[in-house]
Amino acid sequence: MTVECTRDVLKVDQTVGQQLSQVLVEGDVVVPEVKSDIARILDVDGTVIVNSKEVIQDKVMVEGAVLCTVLYVGQGDSQLIESLETEIGFTHYLDVPGAKPNMLSTLKCQVEHIEYEVINSRKLSIKAVVNLHSRVNEVIGLEVIHNFKDMPNIQMLKDKVAVSYSQGQGSSQGIVREDLELEEGMPSIKKILKKSASVKVNNRKVMDNRAVIEGDIRIQLVYLCDDPNEPLQHVNYDMPFTHSVDIVGAYQGLECAADVWVQELFVEPREDINGEMRVLNVEAVIAAEARVFETETKELLIDAYCPGLSIQPKKRRIRLTQTVGEVQDQLVIKDSVTFPENVPQAARILYVETKPIITDQHISDGKVVIEGVLVSKVIYQSTDPSYGLASIKEDIPFRHGITVEGAREDMECQSQLMVDHTSCTLIAPDEIELRAVLTAEARVFSSLEKEVFLDVEVEELKQGEDAGIYVYFVQPGDSLWSIAKKYNTTIDTILKYNDIAESQVLTPGEKLLIYKKLEVSL
């Protein structure tokens, strides 16, 4: 029996898969001839640079490098501070079954741990553990049944849901330049020892055929000066930027998600008008990925039946991901650290750096709970003038909860942390107090599965089949809809012969009278 239907095109983002993986990146660093031999290592740091990512069959291929910076004390002079910078490349494949070329993907990466071994005074070996998290999505388009024509007795169950789907994705690079000047009272620059940059996205908006991203590049510099008491100086700068990503077909009113990171950072000191090295020429090469998407409220047909007819639907199960909430919060981590016995005591703190590492995140009691460690590195002037500078590293565990309205334990969450400010106070020669202020961002997503109608086959039932009066005892999980469908009758008919309201919640064991009319043709 042929049935005429009205149809609607349903576009929806489907998560094909996601994978969390680790890669061990290792390599050797050789001291150039122009630099002195290594006496002691003060600090080894690493940052991930992603050069490319590509979705291939059942995998995501990532090519990148760990940019390593080494600070050390040179041999023969305890006041001689040198730095090394090198890149250790890697290629890694994340297994994502079902992934195919040209699907959309996102990638988050971070150095979780880095260690080193001094092989000799001119060479050291570095090992870095890099965390990679990739998600692959595809946009599917389905022609689904929305209604039936010329079927007055059809019973339909519909559900209003928010459906999001990508309208396009793009990537681009840009250069942000700015001249920065040291604050008054800070000593002039002798040599840049260490530089790093992170990006904070403040605003995203969609224009015609492009996405516009606004934010700040947070520049952190450690430099050497001529002050014998405080030879290391640490400065922070925020460089604002506005960057565009071309996305064909984008238009105002769409939503936007974006990731921005610094691929290369160049810092060159130069003289000011007084001939002192107090001006910094900063050039940051940034890379950006942006995705624009639309969220619509759709009324989906999820079930149907008709008294007197047998309806056999062809269905497809889809998974819908909806944003429950997005919250920003501030987190303060504070702890006292006592120096180990084999570490020199401190006369003066010169430089402190902190980096948060998230080890777990989950939802509990309506909160996104973030657990991790704050990796803290402190370089200081020791009390022994002949020893010079020394360093200490401490991992401070933390746990923080962010309330997100509507969050439940069966939902998914994503969090990120950014350090706003760090301070270090010398309490005693062998004890310091660390304090870090962080911005925490948490997003909560819910996933629900729905079955949509793609097609139906309809057959007429024999007249009088299953006609009669039935007594039914409500079972756990029953609804008026499921009972009416089971007996191929209507909800209105059940309500007519039972003293209940349509909005009433059924109680297991409750007795219902089901009346099915016997139609006789003479």
CSV table of C-alpha atoms in Angstrom, one decimal, residues 161-490:
chain,number,residue,atom,x,y,z
A,161,VAL,CA,15.2,19.0,19.5
A,162,ALA,CA,18.0,21.4,18.8
A,163,VAL,CA,20.0,20.2,15.9
A,164,SER,CA,23.5,21.6,15.1
A,165,TYR,CA,25.4,21.1,11.8
A,166,SER,CA,28.5,22.5,10.3
A,167,GLN,CA,28.2,25.0,7.5
A,168,GLY,CA,32.0,25.1,6.8
A,169,GLN,CA,35.5,25.0,8.1
A,170,GLY,CA,38.6,26.9,7.3
A,171,SER,CA,42.2,27.5,8.4
A,172,SER,CA,44.7,30.3,7.8
A,173,GLN,CA,47.9,31.9,9.1
A,174,GLY,CA,48.7,35.4,10.0
A,175,ILE,CA,51.5,37.6,11.5
A,176,VAL,CA,51.1,39.8,14.5
A,177,ARG,CA,53.8,42.5,15.0
A,178,GLU,CA,54.3,45.0,17.8
A,179,ASP,CA,57.1,47.0,19.4
A,180,LEU,CA,57.0,46.6,23.1
A,181,GLU,CA,59.0,48.7,25.6
A,182,LEU,CA,60.3,47.7,29.0
A,183,GLU,CA,58.5,49.3,32.0
A,184,GLU,CA,60.3,52.1,33.8
A,185,GLY,CA,62.6,50.7,36.5
A,186,MET,CA,63.4,47.5,34.7
A,187,PRO,CA,67.1,46.9,33.7
A,188,SER,CA,68.1,47.0,30.1
A,189,ILE,CA,68.3,43.8,28.0
A,190,LYS,CA,71.6,42.0,27.6
A,191,LYS,CA,70.3,38.8,26.0
A,192,ILE,CA,66.9,37.1,25.5
A,193,LEU,CA,67.2,33.7,27.2
A,194,LYS,CA,63.6,32.3,26.9
A,195,LYS,CA,60.5,33.2,25.1
A,196,SER,CA,57.0,31.6,24.9
A,197,ALA,CA,53.5,32.6,23.8
A,198,SER,CA,50.0,31.4,24.4
A,199,VAL,CA,46.7,32.6,22.9
A,200,LYS,CA,43.5,33.6,24.6
A,201,VAL,CA,40.4,34.0,22.4
A,202,ASN,CA,38.1,36.7,23.6
A,203,ASN,CA,35.5,36.9,20.8
A,204,ARG,CA,34.4,35.1,17.7
A,205,LYS,CA,31.9,36.4,15.1
A,206,VAL,CA,30.8,35.3,11.7
A,207,MET,CA,30.7,37.6,8.7
A,208,ASP,CA,29.9,37.0,5.1
A,209,ASN,CA,32.3,34.2,3.9
A,210,ARG,CA,34.6,34.5,6.9
A,211,ALA,CA,35.0,34.1,10.6
A,212,VAL,CA,36.7,36.9,12.6
A,213,ILE,CA,38.6,36.0,15.8
A,214,GLU,CA,39.7,38.5,18.4
A,215,GLY,CA,42.0,37.8,21.3
A,216,ASP,CA,45.3,38.3,23.0
A,217,ILE,CA,48.7,36.7,22.5
A,218,ARG,CA,50.3,36.4,25.9
A,219,ILE,CA,54.1,36.9,25.5
A,220,GLN,CA,56.4,35.7,28.3
A,221,LEU,CA,60.1,36.6,28.2
A,222,VAL,CA,63.1,35.8,30.4
A,223,TYR,CA,66.2,38.0,29.7
A,224,LEU,CA,69.6,38.5,31.0
A,225,CYS,CA,70.7,41.9,32.4
A,226,ASP,CA,73.8,43.4,34.0
A,227,ASP,CA,72.4,43.5,37.5
A,228,PRO,CA,74.6,41.0,39.5
A,229,ASN,CA,72.0,40.6,42.2
A,230,GLU,CA,69.1,39.9,39.8
A,231,PRO,CA,70.7,38.8,36.5
A,232,LEU,CA,67.4,37.2,35.3
A,233,GLN,CA,64.3,39.3,34.6
A,234,HIS,CA,60.8,38.1,33.6
A,235,VAL,CA,58.2,40.1,31.7
A,236,ASN,CA,54.7,39.5,30.4
A,237,TYR,CA,52.9,41.3,27.6
A,238,ASP,CA,49.5,40.9,26.0
A,239,MET,CA,49.4,41.6,22.3
A,240,PRO,CA,45.9,42.1,21.0
A,241,PHE,CA,45.0,40.6,17.6
A,242,THR,CA,42.2,40.3,15.1
A,243,HIS,CA,42.4,37.5,12.6
A,244,SER,CA,40.1,36.3,9.8
A,245,VAL,CA,39.6,32.8,8.4
A,246,ASP,CA,37.9,32.5,5.0
A,247,ILE,CA,35.0,30.1,5.0
A,248,VAL,CA,32.9,30.0,1.8
A,249,GLY,CA,29.2,30.1,2.5
A,250,ALA,CA,29.5,31.6,6.0
A,251,TYR,CA,27.1,34.3,6.9
A,252,GLN,CA,26.1,36.5,9.8
A,253,GLY,CA,24.0,34.8,12.5
A,254,LEU,CA,25.9,31.5,12.4
A,255,GLU,CA,27.7,30.3,15.5
A,256,CYS,CA,31.5,29.9,15.5
A,257,ALA,CA,34.1,27.7,17.2
A,258,ALA,CA,37.8,28.6,16.8
A,259,ASP,CA,41.3,27.5,17.9
A,260,VAL,CA,44.3,29.8,17.6
A,261,TRP,CA,47.9,29.0,18.4
A,262,VAL,CA,51.4,30.5,17.9
A,263,GLN,CA,53.5,28.5,15.4
A,264,GLU,CA,56.6,30.8,15.6
A,265,LEU,CA,57.7,33.6,17.8
A,266,PHE,CA,60.5,36.0,17.0
A,267,VAL,CA,61.7,38.5,19.6
A,268,GLU,CA,64.6,40.9,18.8
A,269,PRO,CA,65.8,43.6,21.3
A,270,ARG,CA,66.8,47.0,20.0
A,271,GLU,CA,67.9,50.4,21.3
A,272,ASP,CA,65.5,53.1,22.4
A,273,ILE,CA,66.1,56.8,21.7
A,274,ASN,CA,68.6,56.9,24.6
A,275,GLY,CA,70.7,54.1,23.1
A,276,GLU,CA,69.6,51.5,25.7
A,277,MET,CA,68.3,48.0,24.8
A,278,ARG,CA,64.8,48.5,26.1
A,279,VAL,CA,62.6,48.0,23.0
A,280,LEU,CA,61.4,44.5,21.8
A,281,ASN,CA,60.5,43.8,18.2
A,282,VAL,CA,58.0,41.0,18.5
A,283,GLU,CA,56.6,39.0,15.6
A,284,ALA,CA,54.2,36.1,16.2
A,285,VAL,CA,53.1,33.7,13.4
A,286,ILE,CA,49.7,32.5,14.4
A,287,ALA,CA,47.6,29.7,12.9
A,288,ALA,CA,43.8,29.5,13.3
A,289,GLU,CA,41.1,27.0,12.6
A,290,ALA,CA,37.5,28.0,12.6
A,291,ARG,CA,34.2,26.1,12.1
A,292,VAL,CA,30.8,27.8,11.6
A,293,PHE,CA,27.6,26.0,12.4
A,294,GLU,CA,23.9,26.5,12.7
A,295,THR,CA,21.6,25.3,15.4
A,296,GLU,CA,17.9,24.9,14.6
A,297,THR,CA,15.0,23.6,16.5
A,298,LYS,CA,13.5,20.7,14.6
A,299,GLU,CA,10.3,18.7,15.2
A,300,LEU,CA,11.3,15.1,14.5
A,301,LEU,CA,8.9,12.3,13.8
A,302,ILE,CA,10.2,9.5,16.1
A,303,ASP,CA,7.3,7.0,16.1
A,304,ALA,CA,4.0,6.4,14.3
A,305,TYR,CA,1.2,3.9,14.0
A,306,CYS,CA,-2.4,3.8,12.7
A,307,PRO,CA,-5.4,1.7,14.0
A,308,GLY,CA,-6.4,-0.7,11.3
A,309,LEU,CA,-3.0,-0.5,9.5
A,310,SER,CA,0.3,-2.1,10.0
A,311,ILE,CA,3.2,0.4,9.6
A,312,GLN,CA,6.7,-1.0,9.1
A,313,PRO,CA,9.1,2.0,9.2
A,314,LYS,CA,12.6,2.2,7.9
A,315,LYS,CA,14.5,4.1,10.6
A,316,ARG,CA,18.0,5.5,11.2
A,317,ARG,CA,19.5,6.2,14.6
A,318,ILE,CA,21.2,9.6,14.9
A,319,ARG,CA,23.2,11.0,17.8
A,320,LEU,CA,22.6,14.7,18.7
A,321,THR,CA,25.1,16.7,20.7
A,322,GLN,CA,23.8,19.8,22.5
A,323,THR,CA,25.6,22.4,24.5
A,324,VAL,CA,24.2,22.4,28.0
A,325,GLY,CA,26.3,25.3,29.3
A,326,GLU,CA,29.6,27.1,29.1
A,327,VAL,CA,31.0,28.8,32.2
A,328,GLN,CA,34.2,30.7,33.0
A,329,ASP,CA,35.6,30.7,36.6
A,330,GLN,CA,38.7,31.8,38.5
A,331,LEU,CA,40.9,29.4,40.3
A,332,VAL,CA,43.6,30.2,42.9
A,333,ILE,CA,46.2,27.6,43.7
A,334,LYS,CA,48.4,28.4,46.8
A,335,ASP,CA,51.0,26.2,48.5
A,336,SER,CA,54.2,26.3,50.5
A,337,VAL,CA,57.2,24.4,49.2
A,338,THR,CA,60.2,23.3,51.3
A,339,PHE,CA,63.5,22.8,49.5
A,340,PRO,CA,65.0,19.3,49.5
A,341,GLU,CA,68.2,18.9,51.5
A,342,ASN,CA,70.4,18.5,48.4
A,343,VAL,CA,69.2,21.9,47.0
A,344,PRO,CA,71.0,25.2,47.8
A,345,GLN,CA,69.1,27.7,49.9
A,346,ALA,CA,67.7,30.8,48.4
A,347,ALA,CA,68.7,34.4,48.9
A,348,ARG,CA,66.4,35.9,46.3
A,349,ILE,CA,63.7,34.7,43.9
A,350,LEU,CA,64.4,35.7,40.3
A,351,TYR,CA,61.8,33.9,38.2
A,352,VAL,CA,58.8,31.6,38.6
A,353,GLU,CA,56.8,29.8,35.9
A,354,THR,CA,53.7,27.7,36.3
A,355,LYS,CA,51.9,25.4,33.9
A,356,PRO,CA,48.6,23.6,34.7
A,357,ILE,CA,48.2,20.0,33.5
A,358,ILE,CA,44.7,18.5,33.6
A,359,THR,CA,44.8,14.8,34.6
A,360,ASP,CA,41.1,14.2,34.9
A,361,GLN,CA,37.8,16.0,34.4
A,362,HIS,CA,34.3,14.7,35.1
A,363,ILE,CA,30.8,15.9,36.2
A,364,SER,CA,29.7,15.4,39.8
A,365,ASP,CA,26.7,17.0,41.7
A,366,GLY,CA,26.1,19.5,38.9
A,367,LYS,CA,29.7,20.6,38.8
A,368,VAL,CA,32.6,20.1,36.3
A,369,VAL,CA,35.4,18.8,38.5
A,370,ILE,CA,38.9,19.5,37.2
A,371,GLU,CA,41.8,17.6,38.7
A,372,GLY,CA,45.4,18.1,37.8
A,373,VAL,CA,48.9,19.3,38.8
A,374,LEU,CA,50.4,22.8,38.6
A,375,VAL,CA,53.9,22.3,37.3
A,376,SER,CA,56.0,25.0,39.0
A,377,LYS,CA,59.6,26.0,38.3
A,378,VAL,CA,61.5,28.6,40.3
A,379,ILE,CA,64.9,30.0,39.5
A,380,TYR,CA,66.6,31.8,42.4
A,381,GLN,CA,69.9,33.3,43.6
A,382,SER,CA,71.5,31.0,46.1
A,383,THR,CA,72.9,32.0,49.4
A,384,ASP,CA,76.3,30.7,48.2
A,385,PRO,CA,77.9,33.4,45.9
A,386,SER,CA,80.3,30.8,44.4
A,387,TYR,CA,77.3,28.6,43.4
A,388,GLY,CA,75.3,31.3,41.7
A,389,LEU,CA,71.8,30.5,40.4
A,390,ALA,CA,69.8,27.4,41.3
A,391,SER,CA,66.4,26.1,40.5
A,392,ILE,CA,63.7,23.9,42.0
A,393,LYS,CA,60.6,22.2,40.5
A,394,GLU,CA,57.4,21.3,42.3
A,395,ASP,CA,54.2,19.6,41.1
A,396,ILE,CA,51.3,21.0,43.1
A,397,PRO,CA,48.1,18.9,42.9
A,398,PHE,CA,44.7,20.7,42.6
A,399,ARG,CA,41.0,20.0,42.4
A,400,HIS,CA,38.4,22.6,41.4
A,401,GLY,CA,34.7,22.4,40.8
A,402,ILE,CA,32.7,24.7,38.4
A,403,THR,CA,28.9,24.8,38.7
A,404,VAL,CA,27.2,24.4,35.3
A,405,GLU,CA,23.4,24.6,35.4
A,406,GLY,CA,21.9,21.4,34.0
A,407,ALA,CA,25.1,19.4,34.1
A,408,ARG,CA,24.6,15.7,34.9
A,409,GLU,CA,27.0,12.8,35.4
A,410,ASP,CA,26.1,11.1,32.1
A,411,MET,CA,27.1,14.2,30.1
A,412,GLU,CA,30.5,15.0,28.6
A,413,CYS,CA,32.7,18.0,29.6
A,414,GLN,CA,35.6,19.8,28.2
A,415,SER,CA,37.8,22.1,30.2
A,416,GLN,CA,40.9,24.3,29.7
A,417,LEU,CA,43.0,26.4,32.1
A,418,MET,CA,45.1,29.5,31.5
A,419,VAL,CA,47.5,31.1,34.0
A,420,ASP,CA,46.7,34.8,34.6
A,421,HIS,CA,49.3,35.6,37.3
A,422,THR,CA,51.9,33.8,39.3
A,423,SER,CA,53.8,35.0,42.4
A,424,CYS,CA,56.5,33.5,44.6
A,425,THR,CA,57.4,34.7,48.1
A,426,LEU,CA,60.6,33.7,49.9
A,427,ILE,CA,59.4,32.7,53.5
A,428,ALA,CA,62.8,31.3,54.6
A,429,PRO,CA,66.0,30.4,52.9
A,430,ASP,CA,64.6,26.9,52.3
A,431,GLU,CA,60.9,27.6,52.0
A,432,ILE,CA,58.8,29.5,49.4
A,433,GLU,CA,55.1,30.2,49.0
A,434,LEU,CA,53.7,29.9,45.5
A,435,ARG,CA,50.4,31.5,44.4
A,436,ALA,CA,48.9,31.2,40.9
A,437,VAL,CA,45.7,32.7,39.6
A,438,LEU,CA,44.1,30.7,36.7
A,439,THR,CA,41.1,31.2,34.4
A,440,ALA,CA,39.1,28.0,34.1
A,441,GLU,CA,36.7,27.4,31.2
A,442,ALA,CA,34.3,24.5,31.3
A,443,ARG,CA,31.8,23.3,28.6
A,444,VAL,CA,29.2,20.6,29.1
A,445,PHE,CA,27.6,18.6,26.3
A,446,SER,CA,24.7,16.2,26.3
A,447,SER,CA,24.2,13.5,23.8
A,448,LEU,CA,20.9,11.9,22.9
A,449,GLU,CA,20.0,9.3,20.4
A,450,LYS,CA,16.8,9.6,18.2
A,451,GLU,CA,15.4,7.3,15.5
A,452,VAL,CA,14.1,9.2,12.5
A,453,PHE,CA,11.7,7.8,9.8
A,454,LEU,CA,13.3,7.5,6.4
A,455,ASP,CA,10.5,5.4,4.7
A,456,VAL,CA,7.5,3.3,5.6
A,457,GLU,CA,5.7,0.2,4.3
A,458,VAL,CA,1.9,0.1,5.1
A,459,GLU,CA,-0.5,-2.9,5.0
A,460,GLU,CA,-4.2,-3.1,5.9
A,461,LEU,CA,-5.1,-5.3,8.9
A,462,LYS,CA,-8.0,-7.8,8.7
A,463,GLN,CA,-11.2,-6.3,10.0
A,464,GLY,CA,-11.9,-7.4,13.6
A,465,GLU,CA,-8.4,-8.7,14.1
A,466,ASP,CA,-7.6,-8.5,17.9
A,467,ALA,CA,-10.9,-6.8,18.5
A,468,GLY,CA,-12.3,-7.0,22.1
A,469,ILE,CA,-12.0,-5.7,25.6
A,470,TYR,CA,-8.6,-6.2,27.4
A,471,VAL,CA,-7.5,-5.5,31.0
A,472,TYR,CA,-3.9,-4.3,31.0
A,473,PHE,CA,-1.7,-3.9,34.1
A,474,VAL,CA,0.9,-1.1,33.7
A,475,GLN,CA,4.5,-2.3,33.5
A,476,PRO,CA,7.6,-0.2,34.5
A,477,GLY,CA,8.5,2.2,31.7
A,478,ASP,CA,5.1,2.2,30.1
A,479,SER,CA,3.4,5.3,28.7
A,480,LEU,CA,0.0,6.0,27.2
A,481,TRP,CA,1.7,6.1,23.8
A,482,SER,CA,3.4,2.7,24.2
A,483,ILE,CA,0.3,1.0,25.5
A,484,ALA,CA,-1.9,2.6,22.7
A,485,LYS,CA,0.6,1.5,20.1
A,486,LYS,CA,0.8,-2.0,21.6
A,487,TYR,CA,-2.9,-2.5,21.2
A,488,ASN,CA,-3.2,-0.5,17.9
A,489,THR,CA,-5.7,1.9,19.4
A,490,THR,CA,-5.5,5.6,20.3
